CSV table of C-alpha atoms in Angstrom, one decimal:
chain,number,residue,atom,x,y,z
F,944,UNK,CA,40.4,-3.8,58.0
F,945,UNK,CA,40.5,-2.3,54.6
F,946,UNK,CA,38.3,-4.2,52.0
F,947,UNK,CA,40.1,-6.4,49.3
F,948,UNK,CA,40.4,-5.2,46.0
F,949,UNK,CA,38.4,-7.3,43.4
F,950,UNK,CA,40.4,-9.9,41.7
F,951,UNK,CA,41.7,-9.6,38.2
F,952,UNK,CA,39.3,-12.3,37.2
F,953,UNK,CA,36.1,-10.5,38.5
F,954,UNK,CA,37.5,-7.2,37.1
F,955,UNK,CA,37.6,-8.7,33.6
F,956,UNK,CA,33.9,-10.1,34.2
F,957,UNK,CA,32.8,-6.7,35.1
F,958,UNK,CA,34.4,-5.3,32.1
F,959,UNK,CA,33.0,-7.9,29.7
F,960,UNK,CA,29.4,-7.4,31.1
F,961,UNK,CA,29.6,-3.6,30.8
F,962,UNK,CA,31.0,-4.1,27.1
F,963,UNK,CA,28.2,-6.5,26.3
F,964,UNK,CA,25.6,-4.2,27.9
F,965,UNK,CA,27.0,-1.3,25.8
F,966,UNK,CA,27.2,-3.4,22.6
F,967,UNK,CA,23.5,-4.4,23.0
F,968,UNK,CA,22.5,-0.7,23.3
F,969,UNK,CA,24.6,0.2,20.5
F,970,UNK,CA,22.8,-2.5,18.4
F,971,UNK,CA,19.5,-1.1,19.6
F,972,UNK,CA,20.3,2.5,18.5
F,973,UNK,CA,21.8,1.5,15.2
F,974,UNK,CA,18.5,-0.5,14.4
F,975,UNK,CA,16.6,2.4,15.0
F,976,UNK,CA,18.6,4.6,13.2
F,977,UNK,CA,18.4,2.5,10.2
F,978,UNK,CA,14.6,2.1,10.5
F,979,UNK,CA,14.5,6.0,10.7
F,980,UNK,CA,16.5,6.3,7.7
F,981,UNK,CA,14.8,3.8,5.6
F,982,UNK,CA,11.3,5.1,6.6
F,983,UNK,CA,12.2,8.7,6.7
F,984,UNK,CA,11.1,8.9,10.4
F,985,UNK,CA,7.4,8.1,9.5
F,986,UNK,CA,5.8,5.8,11.7
F,987,UNK,CA,1.8,5.6,12.0
F,988,UNK,CA,-1.1,3.4,12.6
F,989,UNK,CA,-0.6,-0.2,11.9
F,990,UNK,CA,-1.8,-2.3,9.2
F,991,UNK,CA,-2.0,-6.2,8.9
F,992,UNK,CA,-2.8,-8.7,6.1
F,993,UNK,CA,-3.4,-12.4,6.7
F,994,UNK,CA,-3.6,-15.4,4.4
F,995,UNK,CA,-7.0,-16.1,3.0
F,996,UNK,CA,-6.0,-20.0,3.2
F,997,UNK,CA,-6.3,-20.0,7.0
F,998,UNK,CA,-2.8,-21.2,7.5
F,999,UNK,CA,-1.7,-18.5,10.0
F,1000,UNK,CA,0.5,-16.4,7.6
F,1001,UNK,CA,0.3,-12.8,8.3
F,1002,UNK,CA,2.3,-9.6,7.6
F,1003,UNK,CA,2.2,-6.3,9.5
F,1004,UNK,CA,3.4,-3.0,8.3
F,1005,UNK,CA,2.4,0.8,8.5
F,1006,UNK,CA,-0.5,2.7,7.1
F,1007,UNK,CA,2.1,4.6,4.9
F,1008,UNK,CA,3.4,1.3,3.5
F,1009,UNK,CA,0.0,-0.4,2.8
F,1010,UNK,CA,-1.1,2.8,0.9
F,1011,UNK,CA,1.8,2.6,-1.4
F,1012,UNK,CA,1.4,-1.3,-1.6
F,1013,UNK,CA,-2.3,-0.7,-2.7
F,1014,UNK,CA,-0.9,2.0,-5.3
F,1015,UNK,CA,1.4,-0.6,-6.6
F,1016,UNK,CA,-1.3,-3.0,-6.8
F,1017,UNK,CA,-3.9,-0.7,-8.4
F,1018,UNK,CA,-1.6,0.4,-11.1
F,1019,UNK,CA,-0.8,-3.1,-11.9
F,1020,UNK,CA,-4.5,-3.8,-12.3
F,1021,UNK,CA,-5.1,-0.7,-14.5
F,1022,UNK,CA,-2.5,-1.8,-16.8
F,1023,UNK,CA,-4.1,-5.2,-17.0
F,1024,UNK,CA,-1.3,-7.0,-15.4
F,1025,UNK,CA,-1.7,-10.5,-13.7
F,1026,UNK,CA,-1.4,-11.1,-10.2
F,1027,UNK,CA,1.9,-12.4,-10.5
F,1028,UNK,CA,3.2,-9.1,-11.7
F,1029,UNK,CA,1.9,-7.3,-8.8
F,1030,UNK,CA,3.6,-9.9,-6.4
F,1031,UNK,CA,6.7,-9.3,-8.3
F,1032,UNK,CA,6.6,-5.5,-7.9
F,1033,UNK,CA,5.6,-5.6,-4.4
F,1034,UNK,CA,8.6,-7.9,-3.6
F,1035,UNK,CA,10.9,-5.5,-5.3
F,1036,UNK,CA,9.4,-2.5,-3.6
F,1037,UNK,CA,9.8,-4.2,-0.1
F,1038,UNK,CA,13.4,-4.9,-0.9
F,1039,UNK,CA,14.3,-1.6,-2.4
F,1040,UNK,CA,12.6,0.8,-0.1
F,1041,UNK,CA,10.3,-1.2,2.5
F,1042,UNK,CA,7.4,0.4,0.7
F,1043,UNK,CA,8.4,3.9,1.7
F,1044,UNK,CA,8.7,6.8,-0.9
F,1045,UNK,CA,12.1,7.7,0.1
F,1046,UNK,CA,14.2,10.7,-1.3
F,1047,UNK,CA,17.6,9.0,-0.9
F,1048,UNK,CA,19.5,5.8,-1.8
F,1049,UNK,CA,22.5,4.4,-3.7
F,1050,UNK,CA,24.1,7.2,-5.9
F,1051,UNK,CA,20.7,9.0,-7.5
F,1052,UNK,CA,18.2,6.1,-6.6
F,1053,UNK,CA,14.9,7.5,-5.3
F,1054,UNK,CA,11.4,6.3,-4.4
F,1055,UNK,CA,9.7,3.1,-3.9
F,1056,UNK,CA,11.7,1.1,-6.5
F,1057,UNK,CA,15.0,3.0,-6.2
F,1058,UNK,CA,15.0,4.0,-9.8
F,1059,UNK,CA,17.7,6.4,-11.1
F,1060,UNK,CA,17.0,9.5,-13.2
F,1061,UNK,CA,20.6,9.1,-14.7
F,1062,UNK,CA,19.6,5.5,-16.0
F,1063,UNK,CA,16.5,6.8,-17.9
F,1064,UNK,CA,13.7,5.8,-15.4
F,1065,UNK,CA,12.4,9.4,-15.5
F,1066,UNK,CA,12.7,12.8,-13.6
F,1067,UNK,CA,13.3,13.1,-10.2
F,1068,UNK,CA,9.8,14.4,-9.7
F,1069,UNK,CA,8.2,11.4,-11.8
F,1070,UNK,CA,10.0,8.9,-9.8
F,1071,UNK,CA,8.8,10.4,-6.5
F,1072,UNK,CA,5.4,9.9,-7.6
F,1073,UNK,CA,4.3,6.3,-6.6
F,1074,UNK,CA,1.8,6.0,-9.5
F,1075,UNK,CA,4.5,6.8,-12.1
F,1076,UNK,CA,7.1,4.7,-10.4
F,1077,UNK,CA,4.8,1.6,-10.5
F,1078,UNK,CA,3.8,2.2,-13.9
F,1079,UNK,CA,7.3,2.2,-15.5
F,1080,UNK,CA,8.3,-0.7,-13.5
F,1081,UNK,CA,5.5,-2.6,-15.1
F,1082,UNK,CA,6.2,-1.3,-18.4
F,1083,UNK,CA,9.9,-2.9,-18.1
F,1084,UNK,CA,8.7,-6.1,-16.7
F,1085,UNK,CA,6.1,-6.5,-19.4
F,1086,UNK,CA,9.2,-6.7,-21.9
F,1087,UNK,CA,10.8,-9.5,-19.8
F,1088,UNK,CA,9.9,-13.0,-21.7
F,1089,UNK,CA,8.0,-15.4,-19.8
F,1090,UNK,CA,8.3,-13.4,-16.4
F,1091,UNK,CA,5.3,-15.3,-15.0
F,1092,UNK,CA,7.1,-18.6,-15.3
F,1093,UNK,CA,10.6,-17.3,-14.0
F,1094,UNK,CA,11.6,-17.3,-10.3
F,1095,UNK,CA,10.5,-14.1,-8.7
F,1096,UNK,CA,14.1,-13.0,-8.1
F,1097,UNK,CA,15.1,-13.5,-11.6
F,1098,UNK,CA,12.2,-11.7,-13.1
F,1099,UNK,CA,12.8,-8.7,-10.4
F,1100,UNK,CA,16.4,-8.8,-11.3
F,1101,UNK,CA,15.7,-8.4,-15.0
F,1102,UNK,CA,14.0,-5.4,-14.4
F,1103,UNK,CA,16.1,-3.7,-11.6
F,1104,UNK,CA,19.9,-4.7,-12.3
F,1105,UNK,CA,20.5,-4.7,-8.7
F,1106,UNK,CA,23.8,-5.6,-7.2
F,1107,UNK,CA,22.1,-8.1,-4.8
F,1108,UNK,CA,20.1,-10.2,-7.2
F,1109,UNK,CA,18.9,-13.0,-4.7
F,1110,UNK,CA,17.4,-10.4,-2.5
F,1111,UNK,CA,14.1,-10.2,-3.9
F,1112,UNK,CA,13.4,-13.9,-3.0
F,1113,UNK,CA,13.2,-13.4,0.7
F,1114,UNK,CA,10.1,-11.1,0.4
F,1115,UNK,CA,8.0,-13.4,-1.9
F,1116,UNK,CA,5.8,-14.8,0.9
F,1117,UNK,CA,4.8,-11.2,2.4
F,1118,UNK,CA,4.4,-9.9,-1.1
F,1119,UNK,CA,2.3,-12.8,-2.3
F,1120,UNK,CA,-0.1,-12.1,1.0
F,1121,UNK,CA,-0.3,-8.4,0.1
F,1122,UNK,CA,-1.0,-9.2,-3.6
F,1123,UNK,CA,-3.9,-11.7,-3.0
F,1124,UNK,CA,-5.5,-9.0,-1.0
F,1125,UNK,CA,-4.7,-6.0,-3.0
F,1126,UNK,CA,-5.8,-7.6,-6.4
F,1127,UNK,CA,-9.1,-8.9,-4.7
F,1128,UNK,CA,-8.0,-12.7,-4.9
F,1129,UNK,CA,-8.5,-12.9,-1.0
F,1130,UNK,CA,-11.6,-11.4,0.7
F,1131,UNK,CA,-11.8,-9.4,4.0
F,1132,UNK,CA,-8.0,-10.1,4.6
F,1133,UNK,CA,-6.4,-6.5,5.1
F,1134,UNK,CA,-7.1,-4.5,8.2
F,1135,UNK,CA,-5.6,-1.2,9.2
F,1136,UNK,CA,-5.7,0.9,12.4
F,1137,UNK,CA,-7.2,3.7,10.2
F,1138,UNK,CA,-6.7,6.7,12.5
F,1139,UNK,CA,-7.0,10.0,10.4
F,1140,UNK,CA,-4.0,11.9,9.1
F,1141,UNK,CA,-4.6,15.2,10.5
F,1142,UNK,CA,-2.4,17.1,8.1
F,1143,UNK,CA,-4.7,15.9,5.3
F,1144,UNK,CA,-7.7,18.4,4.6
F,1145,UNK,CA,-8.7,16.9,1.1
F,1146,UNK,CA,-11.2,14.5,2.0
F,1147,UNK,CA,-14.8,13.4,1.2
F,1148,UNK,CA,-16.1,12.1,-2.0
F,1149,UNK,CA,-14.2,14.3,-4.5
F,1150,UNK,CA,-10.9,13.3,-2.8
F,1151,UNK,CA,-12.1,9.5,-2.9
F,1152,UNK,CA,-12.7,9.8,-6.6
F,1153,UNK,CA,-9.4,11.5,-7.4
F,1154,UNK,CA,-7.3,9.0,-5.6
F,1155,UNK,CA,-9.3,6.2,-7.3
F,1156,UNK,CA,-8.3,7.8,-10.7
F,1157,UNK,CA,-4.9,8.4,-9.6
F,1158,UNK,CA,-4.2,4.6,-8.9
F,1159,UNK,CA,-6.4,2.9,-11.2
F,1160,UNK,CA,-6.7,5.1,-14.0
F,1161,UNK,CA,-9.8,7.0,-15.4
F,1162,UNK,CA,-11.4,3.6,-16.8
F,1163,UNK,CA,-12.3,2.7,-13.1
F,1164,UNK,CA,-14.9,5.5,-13.3
F,1165,UNK,CA,-16.4,4.9,-16.5
F,1166,UNK,CA,-19.0,7.5,-16.2
F,1167,UNK,CA,-18.2,10.8,-14.3
F,1168,UNK,CA,-21.5,12.8,-14.4
F,1169,UNK,CA,-23.0,11.6,-11.2
F,1170,UNK,CA,-23.7,14.2,-8.5
F,1171,UNK,CA,-21.2,14.3,-5.8
F,1172,UNK,CA,-22.5,15.4,-2.4
F,1173,UNK,CA,-20.0,15.8,0.7
F,1174,UNK,CA,-19.8,17.9,3.9
F,1175,UNK,CA,-23.0,19.7,2.9
F,1176,UNK,CA,-21.7,20.9,-0.3
F,1177,UNK,CA,-22.7,19.9,-3.9
F,1178,UNK,CA,-20.6,19.7,-6.8
F,1179,UNK,CA,-20.4,18.0,-10.4
F,1180,UNK,CA,-17.2,17.0,-12.3
F,1181,UNK,CA,-16.1,19.2,-15.4
F,1182,UNK,CA,-17.8,16.6,-17.6
F,1183,UNK,CA,-21.1,16.4,-15.7
F,1184,UNK,CA,-23.1,17.5,-18.8
F,1185,UNK,CA,-21.5,15.1,-21.1
F,1186,UNK,CA,-21.9,12.1,-18.4
F,1187,UNK,CA,-25.4,13.0,-17.9
F,1188,UNK,CA,-26.1,13.0,-21.7
F,1189,UNK,CA,-24.3,9.6,-22.1
F,1190,UNK,CA,-26.1,8.2,-19.2
F,1191,UNK,CA,-29.4,9.1,-20.7
F,1192,UNK,CA,-28.5,7.7,-24.0
F,1193,UNK,CA,-27.5,4.5,-22.4
F,1194,UNK,CA,-30.6,4.4,-20.3
F,1195,UNK,CA,-32.6,3.6,-23.8
F,1196,UNK,CA,-30.5,0.5,-24.3
F,1197,UNK,CA,-28.6,-2.2,-22.3
F,1198,UNK,CA,-25.3,-0.8,-20.9
F,1199,UNK,CA,-22.5,-2.9,-19.7
F,1200,UNK,CA,-20.4,0.2,-18.4
F,1201,UNK,CA,-19.5,0.2,-14.7
F,1202,UNK,CA,-22.0,2.5,-13.0
F,1203,UNK,CA,-20.7,5.8,-11.6
F,1204,UNK,CA,-20.1,6.1,-7.9
F,1205,UNK,CA,-22.6,8.1,-6.0
F,1206,UNK,CA,-22.5,9.9,-2.8
F,1207,UNK,CA,-24.6,11.2,0.0
F,1208,UNK,CA,-23.9,13.4,3.1
F,1209,UNK,CA,-25.0,13.4,6.6
F,1210,UNK,CA,-23.6,16.2,8.9
F,1211,UNK,CA,-19.8,15.9,8.8
F,1212,UNK,CA,-19.7,12.4,7.1
F,1213,UNK,CA,-20.2,11.4,3.4
F,1214,UNK,CA,-20.9,8.0,1.9
F,1215,UNK,CA,-19.6,7.1,-1.3
F,1216,UNK,CA,-21.0,3.8,-3.1
F,1217,UNK,CA,-18.7,2.0,-5.8
F,1218,UNK,CA,-21.0,0.0,-7.9
F,1219,UNK,CA,-19.6,-3.6,-8.7
F,1220,UNK,CA,-21.1,-5.6,-11.5
F,1221,UNK,CA,-22.7,-8.9,-10.3
F,1222,UNK,CA,-20.1,-11.7,-10.0
F,1223,UNK,CA,-17.3,-9.4,-9.9
F,1224,UNK,CA,-16.4,-9.9,-6.1
F,1225,UNK,CA,-12.5,-9.9,-7.2
F,1226,UNK,CA,-12.9,-6.2,-8.2
F,1227,UNK,CA,-15.2,-5.3,-5.3
F,1228,UNK,CA,-12.6,-6.7,-2.6
F,1229,UNK,CA,-9.8,-4.9,-4.5
F,1230,UNK,CA,-11.6,-1.5,-4.2
F,1231,UNK,CA,-12.7,-2.6,-0.6
F,1232,UNK,CA,-9.1,-3.3,0.4
F,1233,UNK,CA,-7.8,-0.1,-1.5
F,1234,UNK,CA,-10.2,2.1,0.6
F,1235,UNK,CA,-8.9,0.5,3.9
F,1236,UNK,CA,-5.2,1.1,2.9
F,1237,UNK,CA,-6.0,4.9,2.2
F,1238,UNK,CA,-8.1,5.2,5.2
F,1239,UNK,CA,-5.8,7.5,7.1
F,1240,UNK,CA,-5.0,10.0,4.3
F,1241,UNK,CA,-8.8,10.0,3.3
F,1242,UNK,CA,-10.5,10.0,6.6
F,1243,UNK,CA,-12.2,6.8,5.7
F,1244,UNK,CA,-14.1,5.7,8.9
F,1245,UNK,CA,-15.9,2.5,7.4
F,1246,UNK,CA,-15.8,0.4,4.4
F,1247,UNK,CA,-18.5,-2.2,3.7
F,1248,UNK,CA,-18.9,-5.0,1.0
F,1249,UNK,CA,-20.4,-8.1,0.5
F,1250,UNK,CA,-22.1,-8.2,3.7
F,1251,UNK,CA,-18.8,-7.6,5.8
F,1252,UNK,CA,-17.5,-4.4,7.3
F,1253,UNK,CA,-14.3,-2.9,8.5
F,1254,UNK,CA,-14.3,0.1,10.8
F,1255,UNK,CA,-11.4,2.4,11.8
F,1256,UNK,CA,-10.0,1.9,15.2
F,1257,UNK,CA,-7.9,-1.3,15.2
F,1258,UNK,CA,-5.9,-3.4,12.8
F,1259,UNK,CA,-6.4,-6.5,14.8
F,1260,UNK,CA,-10.4,-6.1,14.4
F,1261,UNK,CA,-11.3,-8.5,11.6
F,1262,UNK,CA,-14.0,-7.7,8.8
F,1263,UNK,CA,-17.3,-8.4,10.7
F,1264,UNK,CA,-20.7,-9.3,9.3
F,1265,UNK,CA,-23.0,-6.6,8.9
F,1266,UNK,CA,-26.1,-8.8,9.3
F,1267,UNK,CA,-27.4,-7.4,6.0
F,1268,UNK,CA,-27.9,-9.0,2.7
F,1269,UNK,CA,-24.6,-9.0,0.7
F,1270,UNK,CA,-25.6,-6.7,-2.2
F,1271,UNK,CA,-24.6,-3.5,-3.9
F,1272,UNK,CA,-21.3,-2.2,-4.3
F,1273,UNK,CA,-18.3,-1.0,-2.0
F,1274,UNK,CA,-19.6,1.5,0.4
F,1275,UNK,CA,-17.2,4.0,1.7
F,1276,UNK,CA,-18.0,6.4,4.8
F,1277,UNK,CA,-15.7,9.4,5.1
F,1278,UNK,CA,-15.5,11.8,7.9
F,1279,UNK,CA,-14.7,15.5,7.7
F,1280,UNK,CA,-11.3,16.6,9.2
F,1281,UNK,CA,-13.0,18.6,11.9
F,1282,UNK,CA,-15.0,15.6,12.8
F,1283,UNK,CA,-18.2,17.9,12.7
């Protein structure tokens, strides 16, 4: 006896199920494509920032995103901007680009803040430089009257002139967590996977110093005459003689300048120490978190400060106690690209 054909009701249910399944797959593909478009297809080792208030708040993002966030925070600090300004800048960049330095956007918008060359924000090359983009954002924010007292979304909109002025507010909690860590307000709250970027060959003490100056400005290294040793080679900065002379002159009297970073090498690794004045733990933790944020591109293996240490390998591992006296500056251990 031939089988009975499915009833119209069953056929409708079957079509509905297939349509629903196809719709779910389509949404997943669309979501993936959106993420790839926003991030430029770049993923990478993960990072996590947690609240220093032990309230369970946390924010997870990629190494590329945290490196850009660290640059934004460092530029703000270098310009003498308060933590609130850094929070506003970070919330703006999260909304505009997801903290990815993208080469596309609405009309001619570019970069972390989606700034437009046609609107006087700078050239395309300038805007695609995260340091420049952050600096010009702060320049405009500083002109906003009482921006620290304004709601974040209002302050950001006064700078950005966005078509979606309320969008910035939803990113304030994540931006506040990032800002607290990257300005040093919260200690030992930022971790990253820290797997090395194999495309980068500029590593070691000189690369660390150059990146510090790029983000914080030259004031972060008040003396540049220290001998730099890395990977079995020794070099001095172009102003080494001047720095050495200044150091000798200052040794005759009391100096309040930040000591120059020193470095030593063992095999394929180099240790860079960034001295921190006594009592300046906020500065110390900003530098330590900055190093973690840049650990992938600079091949940083370990960062230690104030008796705590971070090691590359897992974004979920917290800073652990070194069991030593919390003294000295921020200690950064870099590995050579070849691992030798």
